[in-house]
């Protein structure tokens, strides 16, 4: 009986060790992300007295060539992958976006969530001459950084108009205040909880025409389940999800949703 009890205890200890080992292996990428995105940020905020976005801009300013969008993006990618994590679309998912823009050649683009301007620059360099981006950013401090990055890359107000306001205030006024008649391409990379209500506002605005394309980042992580449920059930779109990993991370599955508007049926 004593032998059975001892063996049972050892088996229990072994199972506990295996369980924690499994958790560590399975979740190690999330631990790394938490360390880089949260703990490092808090520490550097205290040490430098600057925001993460301001630190990013300082690095790009000193390591990139003004007027060269490729150099701007390369400096961003080095900073985000090797120095300090910041959420942008990144180079791998960025190539999917690049390829789609090259195929479509949209003339009027709406970006929801400029953040530091990385995706804005990435979009702008892939557009045909005469195209214009209306880029929304609700955070004034981030918008100030984005403005500097966009102008550093060589894009003026005729190519990129940065609008500092929440999306739910701007979208209903795009036609009246900005003279837009149609959106050829929409890129969503702001708060994931805003994806669905903003898409529904766009559907009701009359700015989406047959063939208008919407691309939404991070639909799998952190995820936008209500958004995905809507596009599956609405019947308004042809759609697919481009599988990828989270920007500047390994082992965290993510994806970008590509929607082609088919109009009201």
PDB file of C-alpha atoms in Angstrom:
ATOM      1  CA  UNK A   1       0.000   0.000   0.000  1.00  0.00           C
ATOM      2  CA  UNK A   2       2.835   2.398   0.877  1.00  0.00           C
ATOM      3  CA  UNK A   3       4.497   1.637  -2.449  1.00  0.00           C
ATOM      4  CA  UNK A   4       1.290   2.473  -4.333  1.00  0.00           C
ATOM      5  CA  UNK A   5       0.940   5.789  -2.460  1.00  0.00           C
ATOM      6  CA  UNK A   6       4.574   6.746  -3.228  1.00  0.00           C
ATOM      7  CA  UNK A   7       4.183   5.819  -6.896  1.00  0.00           C
ATOM      8  CA  UNK A   8       0.953   7.807  -7.080  1.00  0.00           C
ATOM      9  CA  UNK A   9       2.650  10.871  -5.582  1.00  0.00           C
ATOM     10  CA  UNK A  10       5.548  10.585  -8.031  1.00  0.00           C
ATOM     11  CA  UNK A  11       3.130  10.209 -10.918  1.00  0.00           C
ATOM     12  CA  UNK A  12       1.251  13.281  -9.715  1.00  0.00           C
ATOM     13  CA  UNK A  13       4.473  15.297  -9.501  1.00  0.00           C
ATOM     14  CA  UNK A  14       5.447  14.133 -12.985  1.00  0.00           C
ATOM     15  CA  UNK A  15       2.086  15.123 -14.418  1.00  0.00           C
ATOM     16  CA  UNK A  16       2.308  18.568 -12.821  1.00  0.00           C
ATOM     17  CA  UNK A  17       5.808  19.073 -14.236  1.00  0.00           C
ATOM     18  CA  UNK A  18       4.678  17.944 -17.682  1.00  0.00           C
ATOM     19  CA  UNK A  19       1.663  20.249 -17.510  1.00  0.00           C
ATOM     20  CA  UNK A  20       3.743  23.322 -16.670  1.00  0.00           C
ATOM     21  CA  UNK A  21       6.305  22.367 -19.298  1.00  0.00           C
ATOM     22  CA  UNK A  22       3.504  22.108 -21.849  1.00  0.00           C
ATOM     23  CA  UNK A  23       2.128  25.511 -20.826  1.00  0.00           C
ATOM     24  CA  UNK A  24       5.595  27.057 -21.013  1.00  0.00           C
ATOM     25  CA  UNK A  25       6.253  25.660 -24.484  1.00  0.00           C
ATOM     26  CA  UNK A  26       2.771  26.463 -25.775  1.00  0.00           C
ATOM     27  CA  UNK A  27       2.672  29.991 -24.371  1.00  0.00           C
ATOM     28  CA  UNK A  28       6.318  31.030 -24.633  1.00  0.00           C
ATOM     29  CA  UNK A  29       5.640  33.318 -27.580  1.00  0.00           C
ATOM     30  CA  UNK A  30       2.921  35.111 -25.617  1.00  0.00           C
ATOM     31  CA  UNK A  31       5.281  35.520 -22.654  1.00  0.00           C
ATOM     32  CA  UNK A  32       7.874  37.065 -24.975  1.00  0.00           C
ATOM     33  CA  UNK A  33       5.258  39.381 -26.467  1.00  0.00           C
ATOM     34  CA  UNK A  34       4.094  40.469 -22.997  1.00  0.00           C
ATOM     35  CA  UNK A  35       7.688  41.184 -21.977  1.00  0.00           C
ATOM     36  CA  UNK A  36       8.497  43.186 -25.127  1.00  0.00           C
ATOM     37  CA  UNK A  37       5.178  44.990 -25.531  1.00  0.00           C
ATOM     38  CA  UNK A  38       4.328  45.711 -21.886  1.00  0.00           C
ATOM     39  CA  UNK A  39       7.213  45.341 -19.445  1.00  0.00           C
ATOM     40  CA  UNK A  40       9.902  46.889 -21.658  1.00  0.00           C
ATOM     41  CA  UNK A  41       7.545  49.713 -22.568  1.00  0.00           C
ATOM     42  CA  UNK A  42       6.772  50.549 -18.935  1.00  0.00           C
ATOM     43  CA  UNK A  43      10.458  50.499 -18.008  1.00  0.00           C
ATOM     44  CA  UNK A  44      11.537  52.676 -20.944  1.00  0.00           C
ATOM     45  CA  UNK A  45       8.683  55.110 -20.400  1.00  0.00           C
ATOM     46  CA  UNK A  46      10.013  55.689 -16.885  1.00  0.00           C
ATOM     47  CA  UNK A  47      13.681  55.850 -17.867  1.00  0.00           C
ATOM     48  CA  UNK A  48      13.397  58.060 -20.956  1.00  0.00           C
ATOM     49  CA  UNK A  49      10.369  60.214 -20.137  1.00  0.00           C
ATOM     50  CA  UNK A  50       9.247  59.658 -23.732  1.00  0.00           C
ATOM     51  CA  UNK A  51       6.378  57.639 -25.124  1.00  0.00           C
ATOM     52  CA  UNK A  52       7.064  54.470 -27.098  1.00  0.00           C
ATOM     53  CA  UNK A  53       5.947  56.244 -30.260  1.00  0.00           C
ATOM     54  CA  UNK A  54       8.321  59.159 -29.614  1.00  0.00           C
ATOM     55  CA  UNK A  55      11.215  56.729 -29.113  1.00  0.00           C
ATOM     56  CA  UNK A  56      10.312  55.042 -32.385  1.00  0.00           C
ATOM     57  CA  UNK A  57      10.330  58.354 -34.222  1.00  0.00           C
ATOM     58  CA  UNK A  58      13.733  59.304 -32.806  1.00  0.00           C
ATOM     59  CA  UNK A  59      15.173  56.014 -34.047  1.00  0.00           C
ATOM     60  CA  UNK A  60      13.652  56.374 -37.511  1.00  0.00           C
ATOM     61  CA  UNK A  61      14.788  59.997 -37.747  1.00  0.00           C
ATOM     62  CA  UNK A  62      18.406  59.065 -37.032  1.00  0.00           C
ATOM     63  CA  UNK A  63      18.547  55.827 -39.046  1.00  0.00           C
ATOM     64  CA  UNK A  64      16.476  56.509 -42.173  1.00  0.00           C
ATOM     65  CA  UNK A  65      16.993  58.625 -45.270  1.00  0.00           C
ATOM     66  CA  UNK A  66      14.512  61.519 -45.582  1.00  0.00           C
ATOM     67  CA  UNK A  67      12.375  61.261 -48.693  1.00  0.00           C
ATOM     68  CA  UNK A  68      13.012  57.521 -49.037  1.00  0.00           C
ATOM     69  CA  UNK A  69       9.913  55.500 -47.999  1.00  0.00           C
ATOM     70  CA  UNK A  70      11.773  52.185 -48.218  1.00  0.00           C
ATOM     71  CA  UNK A  71      14.424  53.473 -45.821  1.00  0.00           C
ATOM     72  CA  UNK A  72      11.742  54.701 -43.418  1.00  0.00           C
ATOM     73  CA  UNK A  73      10.043  51.296 -43.362  1.00  0.00           C
ATOM     74  CA  UNK A  74      13.332  49.426 -42.975  1.00  0.00           C
ATOM     75  CA  UNK A  75      14.277  51.547 -39.949  1.00  0.00           C
ATOM     76  CA  UNK A  76      10.836  50.895 -38.454  1.00  0.00           C
ATOM     77  CA  UNK A  77      11.214  47.148 -38.965  1.00  0.00           C
ATOM     78  CA  UNK A  78      14.640  47.038 -37.337  1.00  0.00           C
ATOM     79  CA  UNK A  79      13.402  48.983 -34.317  1.00  0.00           C
ATOM     80  CA  UNK A  80      10.258  46.900 -33.875  1.00  0.00           C
ATOM     81  CA  UNK A  81      11.932  43.517 -34.325  1.00  0.00           C
ATOM     82  CA  UNK A  82      15.220  44.095 -32.497  1.00  0.00           C
ATOM     83  CA  UNK A  83      14.778  47.018 -30.110  1.00  0.00           C
ATOM     84  CA  UNK A  84      11.219  47.601 -28.900  1.00  0.00           C
ATOM     85  CA  UNK A  85       7.936  46.054 -30.018  1.00  0.00           C
ATOM     86  CA  UNK A  86       5.350  48.339 -31.526  1.00  0.00           C
ATOM     87  CA  UNK A  87       2.266  47.176 -33.353  1.00  0.00           C
ATOM     88  CA  UNK A  88       2.379  47.945 -37.059  1.00  0.00           C
ATOM     89  CA  UNK A  89       1.407  45.740 -39.968  1.00  0.00           C
ATOM     90  CA  UNK A  90       5.071  44.697 -40.290  1.00  0.00           C
ATOM     91  CA  UNK A  91       7.003  43.465 -43.349  1.00  0.00           C
ATOM     92  CA  UNK A  92       5.424  40.020 -43.811  1.00  0.00           C
ATOM     93  CA  UNK A  93       1.780  41.053 -43.758  1.00  0.00           C
ATOM     94  CA  UNK A  94       2.898  44.287 -45.398  1.00  0.00           C
ATOM     95  CA  UNK A  95       3.869  42.369 -48.526  1.00  0.00           C
ATOM     96  CA  UNK A  96       0.313  41.030 -48.793  1.00  0.00           C
ATOM     97  CA  UNK A  97      -0.961  44.603 -48.590  1.00  0.00           C
ATOM     98  CA  UNK A  98       1.642  45.790 -51.128  1.00  0.00           C
ATOM     99  CA  UNK A  99       0.666  43.128 -53.643  1.00  0.00           C
ATOM    100  CA  UNK A 100      -3.046  43.891 -53.343  1.00  0.00           C
ATOM    101  CA  UNK A 101      -2.516  47.633 -53.775  1.00  0.00           C
ATOM    102  CA  UNK A 102      -0.339  47.059 -56.837  1.00  0.00           C
ATOM    103  CA  UNK A 103      -3.094  44.930 -58.378  1.00  0.00           C
ATOM    104  CA  UNK A 104      -5.935  47.329 -57.590  1.00  0.00           C
ATOM    105  CA  UNK A 105      -4.262  50.737 -58.120  1.00  0.00           C
ATOM    106  CA  UNK A 106      -6.885  52.498 -55.944  1.00  0.00           C
ATOM    107  CA  UNK A 107      -7.228  56.257 -56.269  1.00  0.00           C
ATOM    108  CA  UNK A 108      -9.053  56.948 -53.003  1.00  0.00           C
ATOM    109  CA  UNK A 109      -7.950  55.169 -49.827  1.00  0.00           C
ATOM    110  CA  UNK A 110      -9.286  55.393 -46.278  1.00  0.00           C
ATOM    111  CA  UNK A 111      -7.003  54.267 -43.469  1.00  0.00           C
ATOM    112  CA  UNK A 112      -8.513  53.720 -40.028  1.00  0.00           C
ATOM    113  CA  UNK A 113      -5.698  53.862 -37.489  1.00  0.00           C
ATOM    114  CA  UNK A 114      -2.540  55.662 -38.614  1.00  0.00           C
ATOM    115  CA  UNK A 115      -0.759  55.123 -35.279  1.00  0.00           C
ATOM    116  CA  UNK A 116       2.867  56.101 -36.073  1.00  0.00           C
ATOM    117  CA  UNK A 117       2.438  56.299 -39.842  1.00  0.00           C
ATOM    118  CA  UNK A 118       4.120  53.013 -40.811  1.00  0.00           C
ATOM    119  CA  UNK A 119       1.155  51.585 -42.711  1.00  0.00           C
ATOM    120  CA  UNK A 120       0.381  55.021 -44.171  1.00  0.00           C
ATOM    121  CA  UNK A 121       3.836  55.206 -45.735  1.00  0.00           C
ATOM    122  CA  UNK A 122       3.566  51.585 -46.863  1.00  0.00           C
ATOM    123  CA  UNK A 123       0.257  52.278 -48.594  1.00  0.00           C
ATOM    124  CA  UNK A 124       1.369  55.585 -50.116  1.00  0.00           C
ATOM    125  CA  UNK A 125       4.432  54.118 -51.832  1.00  0.00           C
ATOM    126  CA  UNK A 126       2.251  51.522 -53.605  1.00  0.00           C
ATOM    127  CA  UNK A 127      -0.349  53.932 -54.993  1.00  0.00           C
ATOM    128  CA  UNK A 128      -0.522  55.319 -58.543  1.00  0.00           C
ATOM    129  CA  UNK A 129       0.182  59.016 -59.226  1.00  0.00           C
ATOM    130  CA  UNK A 130      -2.712  61.232 -58.211  1.00  0.00           C
ATOM    131  CA  UNK A 131      -4.090  58.853 -55.592  1.00  0.00           C
ATOM    132  CA  UNK A 132      -4.938  60.134 -52.135  1.00  0.00           C
ATOM    133  CA  UNK A 133      -5.078  58.653 -48.639  1.00  0.00           C
ATOM    134  CA  UNK A 134      -7.400  59.892 -45.914  1.00  0.00           C
ATOM    135  CA  UNK A 135      -5.775  58.596 -42.739  1.00  0.00           C
ATOM    136  CA  UNK A 136      -7.615  58.697 -39.403  1.00  0.00           C
ATOM    137  CA  UNK A 137      -5.959  58.687 -35.990  1.00  0.00           C
ATOM    138  CA  UNK A 138      -7.873  59.547 -32.835  1.00  0.00           C
ATOM    139  CA  UNK A 139      -4.859  59.902 -30.507  1.00  0.00           C
ATOM    140  CA  UNK A 140      -3.364  63.385 -30.882  1.00  0.00           C
ATOM    141  CA  UNK A 141       0.115  62.401 -29.670  1.00  0.00           C
ATOM    142  CA  UNK A 142       0.289  59.456 -32.045  1.00  0.00           C
ATOM    143  CA  UNK A 143      -1.066  61.614 -34.859  1.00  0.00           C
ATOM    144  CA  UNK A 144       1.738  64.136 -34.283  1.00  0.00           C
ATOM    145  CA  UNK A 145       4.295  61.322 -34.675  1.00  0.00           C
ATOM    146  CA  UNK A 146       2.517  59.955 -37.743  1.00  0.00           C
ATOM    147  CA  UNK A 147       2.546  63.421 -39.322  1.00  0.00           C
ATOM    148  CA  UNK A 148       6.321  63.659 -38.875  1.00  0.00           C
ATOM    149  CA  UNK A 149       6.909  60.158 -40.257  1.00  0.00           C
ATOM    150  CA  UNK A 150       4.664  60.722 -43.287  1.00  0.00           C
ATOM    151  CA  UNK A 151       6.327  64.039 -44.161  1.00  0.00           C
ATOM    152  CA  UNK A 152       9.794  62.560 -43.512  1.00  0.00           C
ATOM    153  CA  UNK A 153       8.975  59.926 -46.119  1.00  0.00           C
ATOM    154  CA  UNK A 154       8.243  62.696 -48.626  1.00  0.00           C
ATOM    155  CA  UNK A 155       4.437  62.674 -48.797  1.00  0.00           C
ATOM    156  CA  UNK A 156       2.571  65.979 -48.659  1.00  0.00           C
ATOM    157  CA  UNK A 157      -1.062  66.894 -47.983  1.00  0.00           C
ATOM    158  CA  UNK A 158      -2.009  66.217 -51.593  1.00  0.00           C
ATOM    159  CA  UNK A 159      -1.119  62.544 -51.130  1.00  0.00           C
ATOM    160  CA  UNK A 160      -1.917  61.977 -47.441  1.00  0.00           C
ATOM    161  CA  UNK A 161      -4.485  63.917 -45.444  1.00  0.00           C
ATOM    162  CA  UNK A 162      -4.196  63.082 -41.758  1.00  0.00           C
ATOM    163  CA  UNK A 163      -7.459  63.491 -39.870  1.00  0.00           C
ATOM    164  CA  UNK A 164      -7.239  63.611 -36.067  1.00  0.00           C
ATOM    165  CA  UNK A 165     -10.620  62.439 -34.821  1.00  0.00           C
ATOM    166  CA  UNK A 166     -12.395  59.194 -33.875  1.00  0.00           C
ATOM    167  CA  UNK A 167     -13.564  57.115 -36.820  1.00  0.00           C
ATOM    168  CA  UNK A 168     -17.213  57.137 -35.750  1.00  0.00           C
ATOM    169  CA  UNK A 169     -17.207  60.942 -35.999  1.00  0.00           C
ATOM    170  CA  UNK A 170     -15.366  61.165 -39.316  1.00  0.00           C
ATOM    171  CA  UNK A 171     -16.936  58.381 -41.402  1.00  0.00           C
ATOM    172  CA  UNK A 172     -20.436  59.977 -41.499  1.00  0.00           C
ATOM    173  CA  UNK A 173     -18.824  63.264 -42.668  1.00  0.00           C
ATOM    174  CA  UNK A 174     -16.509  61.921 -45.384  1.00  0.00           C
ATOM    175  CA  UNK A 175     -18.951  62.863 -48.129  1.00  0.00           C
ATOM    176  CA  UNK A 176     -20.009  66.269 -46.798  1.00  0.00           C
ATOM    177  CA  UNK A 177     -16.707  67.500 -45.317  1.00  0.00           C
ATOM    178  CA  UNK A 178     -14.164  65.886 -47.638  1.00  0.00           C
ATOM    179  CA  UNK A 179     -16.079  65.610 -50.884  1.00  0.00           C
ATOM    180  CA  UNK A 180     -15.666  61.846 -51.232  1.00  0.00           C
ATOM    181  CA  UNK A 181     -17.988  59.988 -53.585  1.00  0.00           C
ATOM    182  CA  UNK A 182     -16.432  56.524 -53.435  1.00  0.00           C
ATOM    183  CA  UNK A 183     -13.783  54.643 -51.500  1.00  0.00           C
ATOM    184  CA  UNK A 184     -11.714  52.277 -53.612  1.00  0.00           C
ATOM    185  CA  UNK A 185      -9.779  50.798 -50.699  1.00  0.00           C
ATOM    186  CA  UNK A 186     -10.158  50.801 -46.913  1.00  0.00           C
ATOM    187  CA  UNK A 187      -7.466  49.612 -44.504  1.00  0.00           C
ATOM    188  CA  UNK A 188      -8.528  48.889 -40.927  1.00  0.00           C
ATOM    189  CA  UNK A 189      -5.897  48.698 -38.209  1.00  0.00           C
ATOM    190  CA  UNK A 190      -7.398  50.577 -35.274  1.00  0.00           C
ATOM    191  CA  UNK A 191      -9.327  49.320 -32.233  1.00  0.00           C
ATOM    192  CA  UNK A 192     -10.651  45.853 -33.101  1.00  0.00           C
ATOM    193  CA  UNK A 193     -13.941  46.550 -31.303  1.00  0.00           C
ATOM    194  CA  UNK A 194     -14.507  49.345 -33.846  1.00  0.00           C
ATOM    195  CA  UNK A 195     -14.138  47.113 -36.908  1.00  0.00           C
ATOM    196  CA  UNK A 196     -17.773  46.039 -37.084  1.00  0.00           C
ATOM    197  CA  UNK A 197     -19.519  49.350 -36.268  1.00  0.00           C
ATOM    198  CA  UNK A 198     -17.184  51.228 -38.630  1.00  0.00           C
ATOM    199  CA  UNK A 199     -17.774  48.711 -41.423  1.00  0.00           C
ATOM    200  CA  UNK A 200     -21.515  49.039 -40.937  1.00  0.00           C
ATOM    201  CA  UNK A 201     -21.212  52.832 -41.058  1.00  0.00           C
ATOM    202  CA  UNK A 202     -19.286  52.537 -44.310  1.00  0.00           C
ATOM    203  CA  UNK A 203     -21.969  50.234 -45.701  1.00  0.00           C
ATOM    204  CA  UNK A 204     -24.596  52.845 -44.902  1.00  0.00           C
ATOM    205  CA  UNK A 205     -22.560  55.789 -46.162  1.00  0.00           C
ATOM    206  CA  UNK A 206     -22.899  55.003 -49.866  1.00  0.00           C
ATOM    207  CA  UNK A 207     -19.118  55.300 -50.254  1.00  0.00           C
ATOM    208  CA  UNK A 208     -18.594  51.606 -50.935  1.00  0.00           C
ATOM    209  CA  UNK A 209     -19.215  50.666 -54.554  1.00  0.00           C
ATOM    210  CA  UNK A 210     -19.131  47.279 -56.237  1.00  0.00           C
ATOM    211  CA  UNK A 211     -15.495  46.176 -56.168  1.00  0.00           C
ATOM    212  CA  UNK A 212     -14.454  48.388 -53.238  1.00  0.00           C
ATOM    213  CA  UNK A 213     -11.919  46.472 -51.138  1.00  0.00           C
ATOM    214  CA  UNK A 214     -11.592  46.468 -47.352  1.00  0.00           C
ATOM    215  CA  UNK A 215      -8.574  44.926 -45.661  1.00  0.00           C
ATOM    216  CA  UNK A 216      -8.588  44.441 -41.894  1.00  0.00           C
ATOM    217  CA  UNK A 217      -5.490  43.505 -39.903  1.00  0.00           C
ATOM    218  CA  UNK A 218      -5.277  41.395 -36.715  1.00  0.00           C
ATOM    219  CA  UNK A 219      -8.621  39.653 -37.221  1.00  0.00           C
ATOM    220  CA  UNK A 220      -7.292  36.482 -35.533  1.00  0.00           C
ATOM    221  CA  UNK A 221      -5.060  38.047 -32.848  1.00  0.00           C
ATOM    222  CA  UNK A 222      -6.140  39.981 -30.863  1.00  0.00           C
ATOM    223  CA  UNK A 223      -9.111  39.097 -33.047  1.00  0.00           C
ATOM    224  CA  UNK A 224     -12.368  40.594 -34.324  1.00  0.00           C
ATOM    225  CA  UNK A 225     -14.938  37.752 -34.074  1.00  0.00           C
ATOM    226  CA  UNK A 226     -18.051  39.942 -34.440  1.00  0.00           C
ATOM    227  CA  UNK A 227     -16.564  41.530 -37.555  1.00  0.00           C
ATOM    228  CA  UNK A 228     -15.826  38.122 -39.099  1.00  0.00           C
ATOM    229  CA  UNK A 229     -19.288  36.856 -38.179  1.00  0.00           C
ATOM    230  CA  UNK A 230     -20.881  39.826 -39.918  1.00  0.00           C
ATOM    231  CA  UNK A 231     -18.999  39.435 -43.173  1.00  0.00           C
ATOM    232  CA  UNK A 232     -19.824  35.717 -43.244  1.00  0.00           C
ATOM    233  CA  UNK A 233     -23.558  36.291 -42.767  1.00  0.00           C
ATOM    234  CA  UNK A 234     -24.188  39.622 -44.536  1.00  0.00           C
ATOM    235  CA  UNK A 235     -23.856  38.358 -48.101  1.00  0.00           C
ATOM    236  CA  UNK A 236     -22.335  41.710 -49.067  1.00  0.00           C
ATOM    237  CA  UNK A 237     -18.804  40.516 -49.662  1.00  0.00           C
ATOM    238  CA  UNK A 238     -16.543  38.054 -51.309  1.00  0.00           C
ATOM    239  CA  UNK A 239     -13.915  37.534 -48.659  1.00  0.00           C
ATOM    240  CA  UNK A 240     -10.946  35.519 -47.463  1.00  0.00           C
ATOM    241  CA  UNK A 241      -8.452  35.580 -44.603  1.00  0.00           C
ATOM    242  CA  UNK A 242      -4.750  35.731 -45.373  1.00  0.00           C
ATOM    243  CA  UNK A 243      -3.085  33.571 -42.723  1.00  0.00           C
ATOM    244  CA  UNK A 244       0.082  34.971 -41.168  1.00  0.00           C
ATOM    245  CA  UNK A 245       1.808  35.480 -37.836  1.00  0.00           C
ATOM    246  CA  UNK A 246       1.628  38.511 -35.585  1.00  0.00           C
ATOM    247  CA  UNK A 247       3.967  41.293 -36.650  1.00  0.00           C
ATOM    248  CA  UNK A 248       7.519  41.024 -35.260  1.00  0.00           C
ATOM    249  CA  UNK A 249       6.599  37.863 -33.371  1.00  0.00           C
ATOM    250  CA  UNK A 250       7.025  34.130 -33.815  1.00  0.00           C
ATOM    251  CA  UNK A 251       4.463  31.467 -33.182  1.00  0.00           C
ATOM    252  CA  UNK A 252       1.413  33.726 -32.680  1.00  0.00           C
ATOM    253  CA  UNK A 253      -1.098  33.088 -35.419  1.00  0.00           C
ATOM    254  CA  UNK A 254      -2.789  36.068 -36.992  1.00  0.00           C
ATOM    255  CA  UNK A 255      -4.513  36.981 -40.225  1.00  0.00           C
ATOM    256  CA  UNK A 256      -5.739  39.774 -42.465  1.00  0.00           C
ATOM    257  CA  UNK A 257      -9.271  39.756 -43.829  1.00  0.00           C
ATOM    258  CA  UNK A 258      -9.726  40.850 -47.455  1.00  0.00           C
ATOM    259  CA  UNK A 259     -13.272  41.869 -48.389  1.00  0.00           C
ATOM    260  CA  UNK A 260     -14.549  42.754 -51.849  1.00  0.00           C
ATOM    261  CA  UNK A 261     -17.854  44.627 -51.644  1.00  0.00           C
ATOM    262  CA  UNK A 262     -20.543  43.201 -53.921  1.00  0.00           C
ATOM    263  CA  UNK A 263     -23.249  45.740 -53.176  1.00  0.00           C
ATOM    264  CA  UNK A 264     -26.729  45.332 -51.733  1.00  0.00           C
ATOM    265  CA  UNK A 265     -28.435  42.219 -53.079  1.00  0.00           C
TER     266      UNK A 265
END
